[in-house]
mmCIF file of C-alpha atoms in Angstrom:
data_model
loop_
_atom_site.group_PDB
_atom_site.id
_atom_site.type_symbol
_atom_site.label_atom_id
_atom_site.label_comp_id
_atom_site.label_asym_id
_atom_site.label_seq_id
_atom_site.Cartn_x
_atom_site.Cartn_y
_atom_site.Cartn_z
ATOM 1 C CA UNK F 1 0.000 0.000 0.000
ATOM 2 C CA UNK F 2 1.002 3.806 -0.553
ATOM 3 C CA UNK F 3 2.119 5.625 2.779
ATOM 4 C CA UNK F 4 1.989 9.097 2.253
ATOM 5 C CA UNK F 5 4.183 10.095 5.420
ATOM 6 C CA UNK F 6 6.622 7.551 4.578
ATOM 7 C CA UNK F 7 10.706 7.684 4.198
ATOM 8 C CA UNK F 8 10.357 7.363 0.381
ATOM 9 C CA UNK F 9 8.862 9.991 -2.192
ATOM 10 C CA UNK F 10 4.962 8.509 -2.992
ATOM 11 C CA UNK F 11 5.718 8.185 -6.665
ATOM 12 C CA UNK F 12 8.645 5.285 -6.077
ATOM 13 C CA UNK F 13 5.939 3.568 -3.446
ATOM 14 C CA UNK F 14 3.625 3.818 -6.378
ATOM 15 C CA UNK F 15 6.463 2.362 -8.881
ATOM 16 C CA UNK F 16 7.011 -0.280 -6.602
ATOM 17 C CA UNK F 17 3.724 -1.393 -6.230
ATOM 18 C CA UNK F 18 3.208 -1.208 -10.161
ATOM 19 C CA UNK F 19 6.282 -3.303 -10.857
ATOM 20 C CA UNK F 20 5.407 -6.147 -8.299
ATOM 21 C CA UNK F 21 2.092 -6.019 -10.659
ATOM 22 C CA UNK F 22 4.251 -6.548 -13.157
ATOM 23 C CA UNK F 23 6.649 -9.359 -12.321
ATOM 24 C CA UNK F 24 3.788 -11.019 -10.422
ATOM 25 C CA UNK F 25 2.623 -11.345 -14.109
ATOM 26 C CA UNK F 26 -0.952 -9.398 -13.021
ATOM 27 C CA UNK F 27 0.088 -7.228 -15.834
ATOM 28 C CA UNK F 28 1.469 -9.486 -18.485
ATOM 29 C CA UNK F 29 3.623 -8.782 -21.742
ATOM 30 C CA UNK F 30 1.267 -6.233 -23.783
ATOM 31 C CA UNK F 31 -0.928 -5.559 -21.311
ATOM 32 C CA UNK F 32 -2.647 -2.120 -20.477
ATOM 33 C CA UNK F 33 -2.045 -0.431 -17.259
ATOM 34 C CA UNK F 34 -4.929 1.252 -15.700
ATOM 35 C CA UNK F 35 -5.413 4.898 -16.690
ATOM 36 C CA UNK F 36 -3.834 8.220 -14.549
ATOM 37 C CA UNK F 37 -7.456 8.621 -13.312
ATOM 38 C CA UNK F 38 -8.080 4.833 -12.114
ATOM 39 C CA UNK F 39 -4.493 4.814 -10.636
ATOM 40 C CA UNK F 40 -5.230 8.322 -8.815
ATOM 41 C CA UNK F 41 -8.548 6.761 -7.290
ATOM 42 C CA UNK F 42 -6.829 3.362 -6.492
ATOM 43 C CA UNK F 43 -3.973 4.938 -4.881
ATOM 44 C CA UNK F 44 -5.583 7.757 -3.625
ATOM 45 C CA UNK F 45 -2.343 10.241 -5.017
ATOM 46 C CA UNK F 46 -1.905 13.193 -7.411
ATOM 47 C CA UNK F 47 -1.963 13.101 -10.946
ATOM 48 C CA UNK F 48 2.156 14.131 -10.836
ATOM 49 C CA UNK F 49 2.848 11.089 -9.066
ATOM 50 C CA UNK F 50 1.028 8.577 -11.304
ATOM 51 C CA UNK F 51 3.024 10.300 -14.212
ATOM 52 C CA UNK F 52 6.507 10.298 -12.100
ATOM 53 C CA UNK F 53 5.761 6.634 -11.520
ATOM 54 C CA UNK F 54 5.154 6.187 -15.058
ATOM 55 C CA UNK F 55 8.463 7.812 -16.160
ATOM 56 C CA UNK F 56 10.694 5.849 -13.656
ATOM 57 C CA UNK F 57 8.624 2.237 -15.062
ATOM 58 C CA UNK F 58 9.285 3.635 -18.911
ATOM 59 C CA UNK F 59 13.253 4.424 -18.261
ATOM 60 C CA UNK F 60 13.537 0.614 -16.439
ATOM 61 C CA UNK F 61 12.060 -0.728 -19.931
ATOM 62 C CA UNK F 62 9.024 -2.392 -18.188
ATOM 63 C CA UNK F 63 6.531 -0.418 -20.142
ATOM 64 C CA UNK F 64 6.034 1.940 -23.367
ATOM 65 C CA UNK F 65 3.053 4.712 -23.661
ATOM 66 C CA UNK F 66 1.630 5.058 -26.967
ATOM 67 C CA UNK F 67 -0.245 8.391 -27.058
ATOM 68 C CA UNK F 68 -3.612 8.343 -27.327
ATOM 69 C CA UNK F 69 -3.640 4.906 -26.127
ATOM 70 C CA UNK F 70 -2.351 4.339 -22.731
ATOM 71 C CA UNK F 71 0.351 2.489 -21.509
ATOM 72 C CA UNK F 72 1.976 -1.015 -22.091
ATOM 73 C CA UNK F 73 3.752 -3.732 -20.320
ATOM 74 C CA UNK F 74 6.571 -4.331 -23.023
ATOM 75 C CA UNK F 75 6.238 -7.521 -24.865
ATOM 76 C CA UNK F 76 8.463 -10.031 -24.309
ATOM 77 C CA UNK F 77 11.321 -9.870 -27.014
ATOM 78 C CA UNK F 78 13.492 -12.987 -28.218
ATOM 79 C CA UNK F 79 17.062 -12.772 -27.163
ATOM 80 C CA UNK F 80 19.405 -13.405 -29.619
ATOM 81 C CA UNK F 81 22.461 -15.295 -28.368
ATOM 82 C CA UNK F 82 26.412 -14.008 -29.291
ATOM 83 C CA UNK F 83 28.427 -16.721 -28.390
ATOM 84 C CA UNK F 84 32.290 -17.145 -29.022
ATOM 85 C CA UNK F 85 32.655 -19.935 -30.754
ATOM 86 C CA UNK F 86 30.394 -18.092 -33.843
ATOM 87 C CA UNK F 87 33.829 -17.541 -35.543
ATOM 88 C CA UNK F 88 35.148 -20.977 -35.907
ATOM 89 C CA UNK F 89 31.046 -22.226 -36.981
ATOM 90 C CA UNK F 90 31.433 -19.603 -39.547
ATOM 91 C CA UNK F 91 34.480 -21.762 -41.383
ATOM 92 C CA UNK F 92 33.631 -24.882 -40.702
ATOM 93 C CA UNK F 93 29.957 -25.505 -41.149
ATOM 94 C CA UNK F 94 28.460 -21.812 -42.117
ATOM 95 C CA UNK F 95 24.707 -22.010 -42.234
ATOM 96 C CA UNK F 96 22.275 -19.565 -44.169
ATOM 97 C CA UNK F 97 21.538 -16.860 -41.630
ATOM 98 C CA UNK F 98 18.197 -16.654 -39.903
ATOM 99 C CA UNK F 99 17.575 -12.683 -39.923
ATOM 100 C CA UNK F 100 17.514 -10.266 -42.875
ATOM 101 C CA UNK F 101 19.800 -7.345 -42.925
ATOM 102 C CA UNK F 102 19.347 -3.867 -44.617
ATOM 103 C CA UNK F 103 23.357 -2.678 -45.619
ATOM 104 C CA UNK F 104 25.355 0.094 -47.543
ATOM 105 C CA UNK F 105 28.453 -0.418 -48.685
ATOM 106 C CA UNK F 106 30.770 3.097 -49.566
ATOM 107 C CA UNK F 107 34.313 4.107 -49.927
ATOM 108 C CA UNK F 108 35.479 6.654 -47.157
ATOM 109 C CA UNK F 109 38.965 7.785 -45.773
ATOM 110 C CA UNK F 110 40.033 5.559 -42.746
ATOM 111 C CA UNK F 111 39.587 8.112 -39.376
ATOM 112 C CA UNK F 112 42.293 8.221 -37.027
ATOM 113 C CA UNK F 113 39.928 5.433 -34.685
ATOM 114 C CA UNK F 114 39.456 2.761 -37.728
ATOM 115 C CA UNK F 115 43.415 3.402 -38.987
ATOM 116 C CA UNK F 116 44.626 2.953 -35.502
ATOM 117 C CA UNK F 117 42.468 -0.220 -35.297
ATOM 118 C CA UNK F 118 43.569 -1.698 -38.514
ATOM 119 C CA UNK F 119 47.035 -0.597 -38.600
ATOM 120 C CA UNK F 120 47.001 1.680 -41.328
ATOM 121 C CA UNK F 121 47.443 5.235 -42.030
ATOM 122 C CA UNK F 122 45.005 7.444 -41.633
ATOM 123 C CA UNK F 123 43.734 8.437 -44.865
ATOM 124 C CA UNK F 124 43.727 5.042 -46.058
ATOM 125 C CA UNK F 125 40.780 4.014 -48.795
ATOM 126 C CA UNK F 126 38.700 1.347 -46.672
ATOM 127 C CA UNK F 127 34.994 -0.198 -47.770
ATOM 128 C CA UNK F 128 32.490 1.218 -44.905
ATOM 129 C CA UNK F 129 29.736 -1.866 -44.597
ATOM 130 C CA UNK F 130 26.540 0.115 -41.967
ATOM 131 C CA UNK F 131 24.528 -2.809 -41.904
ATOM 132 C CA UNK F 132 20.944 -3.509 -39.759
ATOM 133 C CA UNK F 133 20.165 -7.065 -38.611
ATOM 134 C CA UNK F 134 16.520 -7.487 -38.127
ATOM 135 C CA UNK F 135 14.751 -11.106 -37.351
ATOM 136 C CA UNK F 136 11.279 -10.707 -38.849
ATOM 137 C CA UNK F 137 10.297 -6.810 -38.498
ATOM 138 C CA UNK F 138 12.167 -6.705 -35.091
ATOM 139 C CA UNK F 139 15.647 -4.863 -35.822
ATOM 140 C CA UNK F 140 18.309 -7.214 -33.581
ATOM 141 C CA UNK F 141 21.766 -5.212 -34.301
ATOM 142 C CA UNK F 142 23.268 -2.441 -36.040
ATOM 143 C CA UNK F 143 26.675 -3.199 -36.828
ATOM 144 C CA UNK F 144 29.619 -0.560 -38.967
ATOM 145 C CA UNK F 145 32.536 -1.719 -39.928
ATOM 146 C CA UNK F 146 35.730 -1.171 -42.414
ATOM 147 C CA UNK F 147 37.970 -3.147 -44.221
ATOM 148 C CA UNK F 148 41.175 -2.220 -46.412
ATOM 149 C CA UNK F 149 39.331 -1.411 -49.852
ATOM 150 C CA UNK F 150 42.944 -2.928 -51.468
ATOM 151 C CA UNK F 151 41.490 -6.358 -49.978
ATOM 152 C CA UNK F 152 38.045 -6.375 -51.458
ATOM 153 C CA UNK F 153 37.876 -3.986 -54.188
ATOM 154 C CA UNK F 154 36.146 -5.392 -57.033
ATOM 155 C CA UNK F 155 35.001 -8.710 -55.199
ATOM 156 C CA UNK F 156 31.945 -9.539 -54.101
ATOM 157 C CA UNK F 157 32.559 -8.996 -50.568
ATOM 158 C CA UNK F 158 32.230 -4.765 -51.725
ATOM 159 C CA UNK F 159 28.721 -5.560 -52.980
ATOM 160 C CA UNK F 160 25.674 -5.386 -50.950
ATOM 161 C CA UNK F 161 23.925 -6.907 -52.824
ATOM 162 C CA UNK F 162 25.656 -10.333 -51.138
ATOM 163 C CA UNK F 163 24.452 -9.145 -47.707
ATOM 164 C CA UNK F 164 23.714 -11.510 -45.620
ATOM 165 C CA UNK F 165 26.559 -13.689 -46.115
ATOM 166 C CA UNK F 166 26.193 -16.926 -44.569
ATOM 167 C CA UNK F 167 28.923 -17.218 -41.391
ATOM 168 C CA UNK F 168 28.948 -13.610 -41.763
ATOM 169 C CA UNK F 169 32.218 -11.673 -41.928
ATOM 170 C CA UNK F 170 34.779 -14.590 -41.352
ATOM 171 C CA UNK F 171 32.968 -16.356 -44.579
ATOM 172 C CA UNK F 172 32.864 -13.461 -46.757
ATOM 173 C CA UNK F 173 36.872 -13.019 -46.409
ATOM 174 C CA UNK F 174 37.659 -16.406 -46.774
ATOM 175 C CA UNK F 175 35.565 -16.416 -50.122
ATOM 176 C CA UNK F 176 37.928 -14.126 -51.228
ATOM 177 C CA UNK F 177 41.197 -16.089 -49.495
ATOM 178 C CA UNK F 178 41.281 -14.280 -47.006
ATOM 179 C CA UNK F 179 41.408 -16.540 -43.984
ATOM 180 C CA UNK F 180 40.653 -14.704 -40.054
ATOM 181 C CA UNK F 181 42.732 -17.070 -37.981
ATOM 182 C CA UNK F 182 42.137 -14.699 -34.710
ATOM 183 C CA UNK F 183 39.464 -11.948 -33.377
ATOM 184 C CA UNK F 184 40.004 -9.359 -30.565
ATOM 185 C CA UNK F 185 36.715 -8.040 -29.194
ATOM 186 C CA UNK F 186 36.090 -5.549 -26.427
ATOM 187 C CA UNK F 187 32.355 -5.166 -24.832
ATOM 188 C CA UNK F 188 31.180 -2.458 -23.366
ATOM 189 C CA UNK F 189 27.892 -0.696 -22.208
ATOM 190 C CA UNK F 190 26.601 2.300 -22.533
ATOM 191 C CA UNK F 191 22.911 4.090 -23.259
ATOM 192 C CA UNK F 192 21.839 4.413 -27.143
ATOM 193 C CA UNK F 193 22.268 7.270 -29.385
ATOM 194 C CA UNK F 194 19.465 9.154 -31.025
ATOM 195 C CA UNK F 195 19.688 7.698 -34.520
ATOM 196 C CA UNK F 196 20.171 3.913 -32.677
ATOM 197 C CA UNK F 197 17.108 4.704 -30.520
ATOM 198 C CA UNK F 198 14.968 5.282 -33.810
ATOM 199 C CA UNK F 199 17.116 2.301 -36.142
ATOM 200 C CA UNK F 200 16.526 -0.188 -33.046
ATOM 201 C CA UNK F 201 13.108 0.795 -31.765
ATOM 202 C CA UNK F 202 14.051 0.605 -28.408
ATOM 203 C CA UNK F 203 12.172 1.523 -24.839
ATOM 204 C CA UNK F 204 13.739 4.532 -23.303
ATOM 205 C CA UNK F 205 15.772 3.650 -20.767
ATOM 206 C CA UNK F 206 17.196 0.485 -22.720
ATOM 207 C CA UNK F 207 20.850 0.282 -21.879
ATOM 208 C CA UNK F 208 23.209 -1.011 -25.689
ATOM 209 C CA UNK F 209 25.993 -3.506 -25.408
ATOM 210 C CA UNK F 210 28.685 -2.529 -28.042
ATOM 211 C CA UNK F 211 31.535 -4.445 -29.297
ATOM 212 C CA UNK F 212 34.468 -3.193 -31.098
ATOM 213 C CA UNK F 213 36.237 -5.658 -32.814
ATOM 214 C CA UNK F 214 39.079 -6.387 -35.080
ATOM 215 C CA UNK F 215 39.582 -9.581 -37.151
ATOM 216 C CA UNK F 216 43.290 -10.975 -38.143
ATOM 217 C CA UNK F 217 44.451 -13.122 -40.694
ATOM 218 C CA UNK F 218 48.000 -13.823 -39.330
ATOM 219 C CA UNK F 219 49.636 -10.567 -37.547
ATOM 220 C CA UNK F 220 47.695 -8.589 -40.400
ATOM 221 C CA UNK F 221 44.647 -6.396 -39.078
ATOM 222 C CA UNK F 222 41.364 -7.080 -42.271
ATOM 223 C CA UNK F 223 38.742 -5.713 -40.728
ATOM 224 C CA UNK F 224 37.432 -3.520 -37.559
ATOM 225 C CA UNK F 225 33.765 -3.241 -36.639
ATOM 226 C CA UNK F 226 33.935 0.470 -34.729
ATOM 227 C CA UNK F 227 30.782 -0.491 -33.532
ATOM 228 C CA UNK F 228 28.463 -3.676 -32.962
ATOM 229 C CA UNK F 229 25.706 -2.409 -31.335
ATOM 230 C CA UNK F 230 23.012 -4.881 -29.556
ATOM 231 C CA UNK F 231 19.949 -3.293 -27.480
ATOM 232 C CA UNK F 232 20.611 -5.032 -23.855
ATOM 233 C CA UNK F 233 17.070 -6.660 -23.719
ATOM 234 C CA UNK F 234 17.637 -8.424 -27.191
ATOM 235 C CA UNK F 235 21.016 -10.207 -26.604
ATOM 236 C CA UNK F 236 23.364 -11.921 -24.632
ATOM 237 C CA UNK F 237 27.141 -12.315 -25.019
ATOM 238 C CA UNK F 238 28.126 -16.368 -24.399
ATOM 239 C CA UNK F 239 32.114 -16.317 -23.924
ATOM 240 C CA UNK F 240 33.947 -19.783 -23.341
ATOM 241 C CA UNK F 241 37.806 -19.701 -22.100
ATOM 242 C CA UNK F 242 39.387 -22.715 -22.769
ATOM 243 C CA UNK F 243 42.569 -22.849 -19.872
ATOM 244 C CA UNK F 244 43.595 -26.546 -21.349
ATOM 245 C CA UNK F 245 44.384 -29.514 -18.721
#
């Protein structure tokens, strides 16, 4: 129940109480949450505090407000799973991807980020591939990356059109004999940007897990994904460390 003289501010009691809703599954995936006025006669509290409540719920991700319509428990979204060992399927048994992807391909001047990456100077002519995963309607991943355009120039790895390539990046090299015997890969989190908020459709409040990474064949740097970006409530990152013994 809602205190009113209590320790903590009315509109996190009322939060509270909404989100137990929630997990308790009273309010399942998609479904409506009473209206500002039913809540304020419920609860007994202020219009404000509904609408406080309401923003603190939206930025957790539990629900999205459609105007005009009300708002939502969020749906229940697949999770796509990144695991390590994607690399090595990709060579040895690459199977036709299960999402769809929307890509560019262009030209562009290596910045002082993708040179030092790819161990090149800056300046350097690399292929720019901004590509956006999507399973069904539901965009999964944005992902921009470079490689050295004196690698693929003229190949079909440069086209588009070849997008997506079954065991993604590590395939599309070695079609091209180009084999990635190693990839580095740092994660990181961080909240999106404006233009992944609208590419993604994500909740306010969803936190992005990014991955930079840089693919080797040999001691030779071929390609360096600036940015992998995967909305937090959509994937997971698998890692497996094999110490030997």
């Amino acid at each position: 129940m809602i205190d009113p003289h209590g320790d903590r501010a009315v509109y996190r009691q009322l939060a509270d109480q909404l989100r137990a809703d929630i997990n308790s599954g009273e309010y399942g995936p998609g479904a409506a949450i009473p209206s500002e006025a039913a809540l304020m006669q419920r609860y007994g509290v202020a219009r404000n505090t509904v609408r406080l409540a309401m923003v603190m719920l939206r930025e957790e991700g539990l629900v999205v407000t459609h105007h005009g319509r009300g708002t939502f428990v969020r749906d229940s979204l697949p999770i796509r799973k990144i695991s390590s060992d994607r690399y090595r399927a990709a060579l040895s048994a690459p199977e036709p991807p299960e999402y769809r992807t929307e890509a560019t391909h262009q030209e562009v001047p290596a910045t002082a980020q993708v040179a030092e990456l790819l161990g090149v100077d800056v300046g350097t002519p690399v292929l720019e591939r901004r590509i956006l995963f999507l399973d069904g309607s539901l965009p999964q991943q944005m992902s921009m990356s470079y490689i050295p355009l004196e690698l693929v120039a003229n190949t079909p790895v440069a086209d588009p059109q070849h997008e997506p390539w079954a065991g993604g990046t590590v395939a599309a090299l070695a079609s091209i004999d180009v084999r990635v015997t190693s990839v580095r890969e740092l994660v990181r989190a961080r909240m999106p940007q404006p233009d992944e908020t609208r590419s993604l459709a994500v909740a306010v409040g969803t936190p992005m897990l990014t991955v930079t990474r840089t693919m080797f064949a040999g001691d030779r740097a071929v390609e360096a994904a600036v940015d992998i970006v995967v909305p937090g409530d959509r994937g997971e990152l698998e890692y497996r460390v094999d110490l030997g013994g």
